[in-house]
Amino acid sequence: MKNKNIDKADFIYFKKIEARWGDMDGLRHINNAKYLTFLESARLEYLSTLGIDINRWDSKESVILASMKIDYHKQSSYPNIYEIGCKISRIGNKSFDIFNAIFESSSNNLIVTGTFTIVCFDYHLQKTISVPDSIKKAYHTD
């Protein structure tokens, strides 16, 4: 997705996160690593709505993060509230991608985008598994 084409309407799941004073770095903008934490929180909540609860250690269907690509589009600072959109952007046999975008709530400015490749995993057997139907159902190509 090109930066200028990303809009809140592209997402059906959102998580709001409020920035804290301590999230800023010495240059007085939100530190790049803090955005990764924001994205992680949104991604885990989104996965939970799809039936993947990483807190269920006994589950046969779980996931593991394989890779991530982050693009920083604009600086942002405290105080601020962010809306993080999540959607499945690719489905494979044993993996899928979650695409995220962080928007400022007050201005709808696009701040950060990220694509996370998630591998479906059975921790008891220590092996990859097929993508669960709940994930496949959440994938929309429109």
mmCIF file with all atom_site columns, N, CA and C in Angstrom, residues 12-65:
data_model
loop_
_atom_site.group_PDB
_atom_site.id
_atom_site.type_symbol
_atom_site.label_atom_id
_atom_site.label_alt_id
_atom_site.label_comp_id
_atom_site.label_asym_id
_atom_site.label_entity_id
_atom_site.label_seq_id
_atom_site.pdbx_PDB_ins_code
_atom_site.Cartn_x
_atom_site.Cartn_y
_atom_site.Cartn_z
_atom_site.occupancy
_atom_site.B_iso_or_equiv
_atom_site.pdbx_formal_charge
_atom_site.auth_seq_id
_atom_site.auth_comp_id
_atom_site.auth_asym_id
_atom_site.auth_atom_id
_atom_site.pdbx_PDB_model_num
ATOM 1   N N  . ILE A 1 12 ? -11.047 -2.516  9.858  1.00 0.00 ? 12 ILE A N  1
ATOM 2   C CA . ILE A 1 12 ? -12.279 -2.722  10.628 1.00 0.00 ? 12 ILE A CA 1
ATOM 3   C C  . ILE A 1 12 ? -11.985 -2.899  12.119 1.00 0.00 ? 12 ILE A C  1
ATOM 4   N N  . TYR A 1 13 ? -10.721 -3.151  12.471 1.00 0.00 ? 13 TYR A N  1
ATOM 5   C CA . TYR A 1 13 ? -10.353 -3.283  13.878 1.00 0.00 ? 13 TYR A CA 1
ATOM 6   C C  . TYR A 1 13 ? -9.406  -2.153  14.252 1.00 0.00 ? 13 TYR A C  1
ATOM 7   N N  . PHE A 1 14 ? -9.711  -1.499  15.382 1.00 0.00 ? 14 PHE A N  1
ATOM 8   C CA . PHE A 1 14 ? -8.861  -0.422  15.894 1.00 0.00 ? 14 PHE A CA 1
ATOM 9   C C  . PHE A 1 14 ? -8.629  -0.581  17.385 1.00 0.00 ? 14 PHE A C  1
ATOM 10  N N  . LYS A 1 15 ? -7.457  -0.156  17.808 1.00 0.00 ? 15 LYS A N  1
ATOM 11  C CA . LYS A 1 15 ? -7.145  -0.037  19.232 1.00 0.00 ? 15 LYS A CA 1
ATOM 12  C C  . LYS A 1 15 ? -6.661  1.382   19.465 1.00 0.00 ? 15 LYS A C  1
ATOM 13  N N  . LYS A 1 16 ? -7.181  2.001   20.519 1.00 0.00 ? 16 LYS A N  1
ATOM 14  C CA . LYS A 1 16 ? -6.711  3.336   20.901 1.00 0.00 ? 16 LYS A CA 1
ATOM 15  C C  . LYS A 1 16 ? -5.623  3.197   21.949 1.00 0.00 ? 16 LYS A C  1
ATOM 16  N N  . ILE A 1 17 ? -4.581  3.994   21.777 1.00 0.00 ? 17 ILE A N  1
ATOM 17  C CA . ILE A 1 17 ? -3.482  4.022   22.747 1.00 0.00 ? 17 ILE A CA 1
ATOM 18  C C  . ILE A 1 17 ? -3.121  5.475   23.002 1.00 0.00 ? 17 ILE A C  1
ATOM 19  N N  . GLU A 1 18 ? -2.995  5.808   24.272 1.00 0.00 ? 18 GLU A N  1
ATOM 20  C CA . GLU A 1 18 ? -2.628  7.171   24.654 1.00 0.00 ? 18 GLU A CA 1
ATOM 21  C C  . GLU A 1 18 ? -1.126  7.228   24.921 1.00 0.00 ? 18 GLU A C  1
ATOM 22  N N  . ALA A 1 19 ? -0.458  8.178   24.283 1.00 0.00 ? 19 ALA A N  1
ATOM 23  C CA . ALA A 1 19 ? 0.971   8.364   24.509 1.00 0.00 ? 19 ALA A CA 1
ATOM 24  C C  . ALA A 1 19 ? 1.209   8.896   25.916 1.00 0.00 ? 19 ALA A C  1
ATOM 25  N N  . ARG A 1 20 ? 2.366   8.551   26.449 1.00 0.00 ? 20 ARG A N  1
ATOM 26  C CA . ARG A 1 20 ? 2.778   9.038   27.760 1.00 0.00 ? 20 ARG A CA 1
ATOM 27  C C  . ARG A 1 20 ? 3.994   9.940   27.583 1.00 0.00 ? 20 ARG A C  1
ATOM 28  N N  . TRP A 1 21 ? 4.217   10.813  28.533 1.00 0.00 ? 21 TRP A N  1
ATOM 29  C CA . TRP A 1 21 ? 5.368   11.717  28.494 1.00 0.00 ? 21 TRP A CA 1
ATOM 30  C C  . TRP A 1 21 ? 6.659   10.923  28.300 1.00 0.00 ? 21 TRP A C  1
ATOM 31  N N  . GLY A 1 22 ? 6.779   9.804   28.990 1.00 0.00 ? 22 GLY A N  1
ATOM 32  C CA . GLY A 1 22 ? 7.978   8.984   28.929 1.00 0.00 ? 22 GLY A CA 1
ATOM 33  C C  . GLY A 1 22 ? 8.175   8.259   27.603 1.00 0.00 ? 22 GLY A C  1
ATOM 34  N N  . ASP A 1 23 ? 7.193   8.326   26.706 1.00 0.00 ? 23 ASP A N  1
ATOM 35  C CA . ASP A 1 23 ? 7.334   7.702   25.384 1.00 0.00 ? 23 ASP A CA 1
ATOM 36  C C  . ASP A 1 23 ? 8.175   8.564   24.445 1.00 0.00 ? 23 ASP A C  1
ATOM 37  N N  . MET A 1 24 ? 8.422   9.811   24.842 1.00 0.00 ? 24 MET A N  1
ATOM 38  C CA . MET A 1 24 ? 9.220   10.701  23.996 1.00 0.00 ? 24 MET A CA 1
ATOM 39  C C  . MET A 1 24 ? 10.707  10.456  24.225 1.00 0.00 ? 24 MET A C  1
ATOM 40  N N  . ASP A 1 25 ? 11.497  10.786  23.221 1.00 0.00 ? 25 ASP A N  1
ATOM 41  C CA . ASP A 1 25 ? 12.944  10.685  23.345 1.00 0.00 ? 25 ASP A CA 1
ATOM 42  C C  . ASP A 1 25 ? 13.544  12.082  23.479 1.00 0.00 ? 25 ASP A C  1
ATOM 43  N N  . GLY A 1 26 ? 14.855  12.176  23.418 1.00 0.00 ? 26 GLY A N  1
ATOM 44  C CA . GLY A 1 26 ? 15.559  13.449  23.601 1.00 0.00 ? 26 GLY A CA 1
ATOM 45  C C  . GLY A 1 26 ? 15.253  14.482  22.525 1.00 0.00 ? 26 GLY A C  1
ATOM 46  N N  . LEU A 1 27 ? 14.709  14.046  21.413 1.00 0.00 ? 27 LEU A N  1
ATOM 47  C CA . LEU A 1 27 ? 14.353  14.976  20.331 1.00 0.00 ? 27 LEU A CA 1
ATOM 48  C C  . LEU A 1 27 ? 12.899  15.453  20.434 1.00 0.00 ? 27 LEU A C  1
ATOM 49  N N  . ARG A 1 28 ? 12.240  15.077  21.524 1.00 0.00 ? 28 ARG A N  1
ATOM 50  C CA . ARG A 1 28 ? 10.873  15.504  21.869 1.00 0.00 ? 28 ARG A CA 1
ATOM 51  C C  . ARG A 1 28 ? 9.818   14.996  20.882 1.00 0.00 ? 28 ARG A C  1
ATOM 52  N N  . HIS A 1 29 ? 10.053  13.811  20.347 1.00 0.00 ? 29 HIS A N  1
ATOM 53  C CA . HIS A 1 29 ? 8.991   13.136  19.607 1.00 0.00 ? 29 HIS A CA 1
ATOM 54  C C  . HIS A 1 29 ? 8.921   11.696  20.124 1.00 0.00 ? 29 HIS A C  1
ATOM 55  N N  . ILE A 1 30 ? 7.810   11.011  19.829 1.00 0.00 ? 30 ILE A N  1
ATOM 56  C CA . ILE A 1 30 ? 7.646   9.646   20.313 1.00 0.00 ? 30 ILE A CA 1
ATOM 57  C C  . ILE A 1 30 ? 8.786   8.793   19.747 1.00 0.00 ? 30 ILE A C  1
ATOM 58  N N  . ASN A 1 31 ? 9.456   8.059   20.615 1.00 0.00 ? 31 ASN A N  1
ATOM 59  C CA . ASN A 1 31 ? 10.583  7.231   20.226 1.00 0.00 ? 31 ASN A CA 1
ATOM 60  C C  . ASN A 1 31 ? 10.126  6.111   19.301 1.00 0.00 ? 31 ASN A C  1
ATOM 61  N N  . ASN A 1 32 ? 10.919  5.831   18.276 1.00 0.00 ? 32 ASN A N  1
ATOM 62  C CA . ASN A 1 32 ? 10.537  4.827   17.289 1.00 0.00 ? 32 ASN A CA 1
ATOM 63  C C  . ASN A 1 32 ? 10.255  3.460   17.914 1.00 0.00 ? 32 ASN A C  1
ATOM 64  N N  . ALA A 1 33 ? 10.971  3.086   18.949 1.00 0.00 ? 33 ALA A N  1
ATOM 65  C CA . ALA A 1 33 ? 10.754  1.789   19.591 1.00 0.00 ? 33 ALA A CA 1
ATOM 66  C C  . ALA A 1 33 ? 9.404   1.735   20.311 1.00 0.00 ? 33 ALA A C  1
ATOM 67  N N  . LYS A 1 34 ? 8.914   2.867   20.781 1.00 0.00 ? 34 LYS A N  1
ATOM 68  C CA . LYS A 1 34 ? 7.608   2.890   21.462 1.00 0.00 ? 34 LYS A CA 1
ATOM 69  C C  . LYS A 1 34 ? 6.488   2.518   20.496 1.00 0.00 ? 34 LYS A C  1
ATOM 70  N N  . TYR A 1 35 ? 6.624   2.931   19.238 1.00 0.00 ? 35 TYR A N  1
ATOM 71  C CA . TYR A 1 35 ? 5.602   2.567   18.251 1.00 0.00 ? 35 TYR A CA 1
ATOM 72  C C  . TYR A 1 35 ? 5.521   1.050   18.085 1.00 0.00 ? 35 TYR A C  1
ATOM 73  N N  . LEU A 1 36 ? 6.662   0.366   18.200 1.00 0.00 ? 36 LEU A N  1
ATOM 74  C CA . LEU A 1 36 ? 6.639   -1.098  18.112 1.00 0.00 ? 36 LEU A CA 1
ATOM 75  C C  . LEU A 1 36 ? 5.825   -1.700  19.248 1.00 0.00 ? 36 LEU A C  1
ATOM 76  N N  . THR A 1 37 ? 5.934   -1.125  20.434 1.00 0.00 ? 37 THR A N  1
ATOM 77  C CA . THR A 1 37 ? 5.139   -1.587  21.570 1.00 0.00 ? 37 THR A CA 1
ATOM 78  C C  . THR A 1 37 ? 3.656   -1.313  21.336 1.00 0.00 ? 37 THR A C  1
ATOM 79  N N  . PHE A 1 38 ? 3.339   -0.142  20.810 1.00 0.00 ? 38 PHE A N  1
ATOM 80  C CA . PHE A 1 38 ? 1.936   0.174   20.491 1.00 0.00 ? 38 PHE A CA 1
ATOM 81  C C  . PHE A 1 38 ? 1.385   -0.836  19.483 1.00 0.00 ? 38 PHE A C  1
ATOM 82  N N  . LEU A 1 39 ? 2.170   -1.110  18.445 1.00 0.00 ? 39 LEU A N  1
ATOM 83  C CA . LEU A 1 39 ? 1.746   -2.049  17.404 1.00 0.00 ? 39 LEU A CA 1
ATOM 84  C C  . LEU A 1 39 ? 1.575   -3.454  17.958 1.00 0.00 ? 39 LEU A C  1
ATOM 85  N N  . GLU A 1 40 ? 2.467   -3.850  18.856 1.00 0.00 ? 40 GLU A N  1
ATOM 86  C CA . GLU A 1 40 ? 2.370   -5.173  19.474 1.00 0.00 ? 40 GLU A CA 1
ATOM 87  C C  . GLU A 1 40 ? 1.077   -5.302  20.266 1.00 0.00 ? 40 GLU A C  1
ATOM 88  N N  . SER A 1 41 ? 0.747   -4.300  21.056 1.00 0.00 ? 41 SER A N  1
ATOM 89  C CA . SER A 1 41 ? -0.484  -4.341  21.848 1.00 0.00 ? 41 SER A CA 1
ATOM 90  C C  . SER A 1 41 ? -1.711  -4.471  20.950 1.00 0.00 ? 41 SER A C  1
ATOM 91  N N  . ALA A 1 42 ? -1.737  -3.700  19.879 1.00 0.00 ? 42 ALA A N  1
ATOM 92  C CA . ALA A 1 42 ? -2.869  -3.765  18.946 1.00 0.00 ? 42 ALA A CA 1
ATOM 93  C C  . ALA A 1 42 ? -2.926  -5.128  18.258 1.00 0.00 ? 42 ALA A C  1
ATOM 94  N N  . ARG A 1 43 ? -1.781  -5.634  17.832 1.00 0.00 ? 43 ARG A N  1
ATOM 95  C CA . ARG A 1 43 ? -1.726  -6.918  17.126 1.00 0.00 ? 43 ARG A CA 1
ATOM 96  C C  . ARG A 1 43 ? -2.217  -8.058  18.014 1.00 0.00 ? 43 ARG A C  1
ATOM 97  N N  . LEU A 1 44 ? -1.805  -8.082  19.267 1.00 0.00 ? 44 LEU A N  1
ATOM 98  C CA . LEU A 1 44 ? -2.215  -9.147  20.176 1.00 0.00 ? 44 LEU A CA 1
ATOM 99  C C  . LEU A 1 44 ? -3.709  -9.095  20.476 1.00 0.00 ? 44 LEU A C  1
ATOM 100 N N  . GLU A 1 45 ? -4.251  -7.899  20.653 1.00 0.00 ? 45 GLU A N  1
ATOM 101 C CA . GLU A 1 45 ? -5.699  -7.775  20.866 1.00 0.00 ? 45 GLU A CA 1
ATOM 102 C C  . GLU A 1 45 ? -6.464  -8.210  19.626 1.00 0.00 ? 45 GLU A C  1
ATOM 103 N N  . TYR A 1 46 ? -5.981  -7.826  18.454 1.00 0.00 ? 46 TYR A N  1
ATOM 104 C CA . TYR A 1 46 ? -6.622  -8.210  17.204 1.00 0.00 ? 46 TYR A CA 1
ATOM 105 C C  . TYR A 1 46 ? -6.609  -9.734  17.044 1.00 0.00 ? 46 TYR A C  1
ATOM 106 N N  . LEU A 1 47 ? -5.472  -10.364 17.288 1.00 0.00 ? 47 LEU A N  1
ATOM 107 C CA . LEU A 1 47 ? -5.388  -11.820 17.198 1.00 0.00 ? 47 LEU A CA 1
ATOM 108 C C  . LEU A 1 47 ? -6.370  -12.489 18.152 1.00 0.00 ? 47 LEU A C  1
ATOM 109 N N  . SER A 1 48 ? -6.520  -11.920 19.332 1.00 0.00 ? 48 SER A N  1
ATOM 110 C CA . SER A 1 48 ? -7.467  -12.466 20.301 1.00 0.00 ? 48 SER A CA 1
ATOM 111 C C  . SER A 1 48 ? -8.895  -12.440 19.764 1.00 0.00 ? 48 SER A C  1
ATOM 112 N N  . THR A 1 49 ? -9.252  -11.373 19.041 1.00 0.00 ? 49 THR A N  1
ATOM 113 C CA . THR A 1 49 ? -10.610 -11.311 18.465 1.00 0.00 ? 49 THR A CA 1
ATOM 114 C C  . THR A 1 49 ? -10.794 -12.360 17.375 1.00 0.00 ? 49 THR A C  1
ATOM 115 N N  . LEU A 1 50 ? -9.691  -12.876 16.836 1.00 0.00 ? 50 LEU A N  1
ATOM 116 C CA . LEU A 1 50 ? -9.739  -13.899 15.784 1.00 0.00 ? 50 LEU A CA 1
ATOM 117 C C  . LEU A 1 50 ? -9.572  -15.313 16.345 1.00 0.00 ? 50 LEU A C  1
ATOM 118 N N  . GLY A 1 51 ? -9.587  -15.432 17.666 1.00 0.00 ? 51 GLY A N  1
ATOM 119 C CA . GLY A 1 51 ? -9.507  -16.748 18.288 1.00 0.00 ? 51 GLY A CA 1
ATOM 120 C C  . GLY A 1 51 ? -8.108  -17.219 18.612 1.00 0.00 ? 51 GLY A C  1
ATOM 121 N N  . ILE A 1 52 ? -7.112  -16.369 18.438 1.00 0.00 ? 52 ILE A N  1
ATOM 122 C CA . ILE A 1 52 ? -5.729  -16.726 18.777 1.00 0.00 ? 52 ILE A CA 1
ATOM 123 C C  . ILE A 1 52 ? -5.367  -15.972 20.049 1.00 0.00 ? 52 ILE A C  1
ATOM 124 N N  . ASP A 1 53 ? -5.387  -16.674 21.168 1.00 0.00 ? 53 ASP A N  1
ATOM 125 C CA . ASP A 1 53 ? -5.084  -16.061 22.459 1.00 0.00 ? 53 ASP A CA 1
ATOM 126 C C  . ASP A 1 53 ? -3.713  -16.543 22.908 1.00 0.00 ? 53 ASP A C  1
ATOM 127 N N  . ILE A 1 54 ? -2.724  -15.677 22.819 1.00 0.00 ? 54 ILE A N  1
ATOM 128 C CA . ILE A 1 54 ? -1.367  -16.113 23.158 1.00 0.00 ? 54 ILE A CA 1
ATOM 129 C C  . ILE A 1 54 ? -1.187  -16.364 24.653 1.00 0.00 ? 54 ILE A C  1
ATOM 130 N N  . ASN A 1 55 ? -2.166  -15.995 25.450 1.00 0.00 ? 55 ASN A N  1
ATOM 131 C CA . ASN A 1 55 ? -2.088  -16.268 26.882 1.00 0.00 ? 55 ASN A CA 1
ATOM 132 C C  . ASN A 1 55 ? -2.578  -17.671 27.233 1.00 0.00 ? 55 ASN A C  1
ATOM 133 N N  . ARG A 1 56 ? -3.145  -18.373 26.265 1.00 0.00 ? 56 ARG A N  1
ATOM 134 C CA . ARG A 1 56 ? -3.580  -19.754 26.484 1.00 0.00 ? 56 ARG A CA 1
ATOM 135 C C  . ARG A 1 56 ? -2.409  -20.670 26.122 1.00 0.00 ? 56 ARG A C  1
ATOM 136 N N  . TRP A 1 57 ? -1.588  -20.968 27.095 1.00 0.00 ? 57 TRP A N  1
ATOM 137 C CA . TRP A 1 57 ? -0.372  -21.742 26.857 1.00 0.00 ? 57 TRP A CA 1
ATOM 138 C C  . TRP A 1 57 ? -0.674  -23.174 26.428 1.00 0.00 ? 57 TRP A C  1
ATOM 139 N N  . ASP A 1 58 ? -1.876  -23.666 26.727 1.00 0.00 ? 58 ASP A N  1
ATOM 140 C CA . ASP A 1 58 ? -2.223  -25.037 26.372 1.00 0.00 ? 58 ASP A CA 1
ATOM 141 C C  . ASP A 1 58 ? -2.885  -25.148 24.995 1.00 0.00 ? 58 ASP A C  1
ATOM 142 N N  . SER A 1 59 ? -3.039  -24.052 24.296 1.00 0.00 ? 59 SER A N  1
ATOM 143 C CA . SER A 1 59 ? -3.700  -24.046 22.997 1.00 0.00 ? 59 SER A CA 1
ATOM 144 C C  . SER A 1 59 ? -2.839  -24.744 21.941 1.00 0.00 ? 59 SER A C  1
ATOM 145 N N  . LYS A 1 60 ? -3.503  -25.478 21.049 1.00 0.00 ? 60 LYS A N  1
ATOM 146 C CA . LYS A 1 60 ? -2.793  -26.128 19.945 1.00 0.00 ? 60 LYS A CA 1
ATOM 147 C C  . LYS A 1 60 ? -2.608  -25.174 18.771 1.00 0.00 ? 60 LYS A C  1
ATOM 148 N N  . GLU A 1 61 ? -3.399  -24.116 18.736 1.00 0.00 ? 61 GLU A N  1
ATOM 149 C CA . GLU A 1 61 ? -3.276  -23.123 17.676 1.00 0.00 ? 61 GLU A CA 1
ATOM 150 C C  . GLU A 1 61 ? -2.744  -21.827 18.262 1.00 0.00 ? 61 GLU A C  1
ATOM 151 N N  . SER A 1 62 ? -1.501  -21.538 17.945 1.00 0.00 ? 62 SER A N  1
ATOM 152 C CA . SER A 1 62 ? -0.891  -20.302 18.411 1.00 0.00 ? 62 SER A CA 1
ATOM 153 C C  . SER A 1 62 ? -0.079  -19.719 17.257 1.00 0.00 ? 62 SER A C  1
ATOM 154 N N  . VAL A 1 63 ? 0.659   -18.679 17.567 1.00 0.00 ? 63 VAL A N  1
ATOM 155 C CA . VAL A 1 63 ? 1.434   -18.002 16.527 1.00 0.00 ? 63 VAL A CA 1
ATOM 156 C C  . VAL A 1 63 ? 2.783   -17.571 17.073 1.00 0.00 ? 63 VAL A C  1
ATOM 157 N N  . ILE A 1 64 ? 3.681   -17.280 16.142 1.00 0.00 ? 64 ILE A N  1
ATOM 158 C CA . ILE A 1 64 ? 4.990   -16.750 16.493 1.00 0.00 ? 64 ILE A CA 1
ATOM 159 C C  . ILE A 1 64 ? 5.348   -15.702 15.436 1.00 0.00 ? 64 ILE A C  1
ATOM 160 N N  . LEU A 1 65 ? 5.939   -14.614 15.867 1.00 0.00 ? 65 LEU A N  1
ATOM 161 C CA . LEU A 1 65 ? 6.321   -13.544 14.952 1.00 0.00 ? 65 LEU A CA 1
ATOM 162 C C  . LEU A 1 65 ? 7.572   -13.950 14.178 1.00 0.00 ? 65 LEU A C  1
#
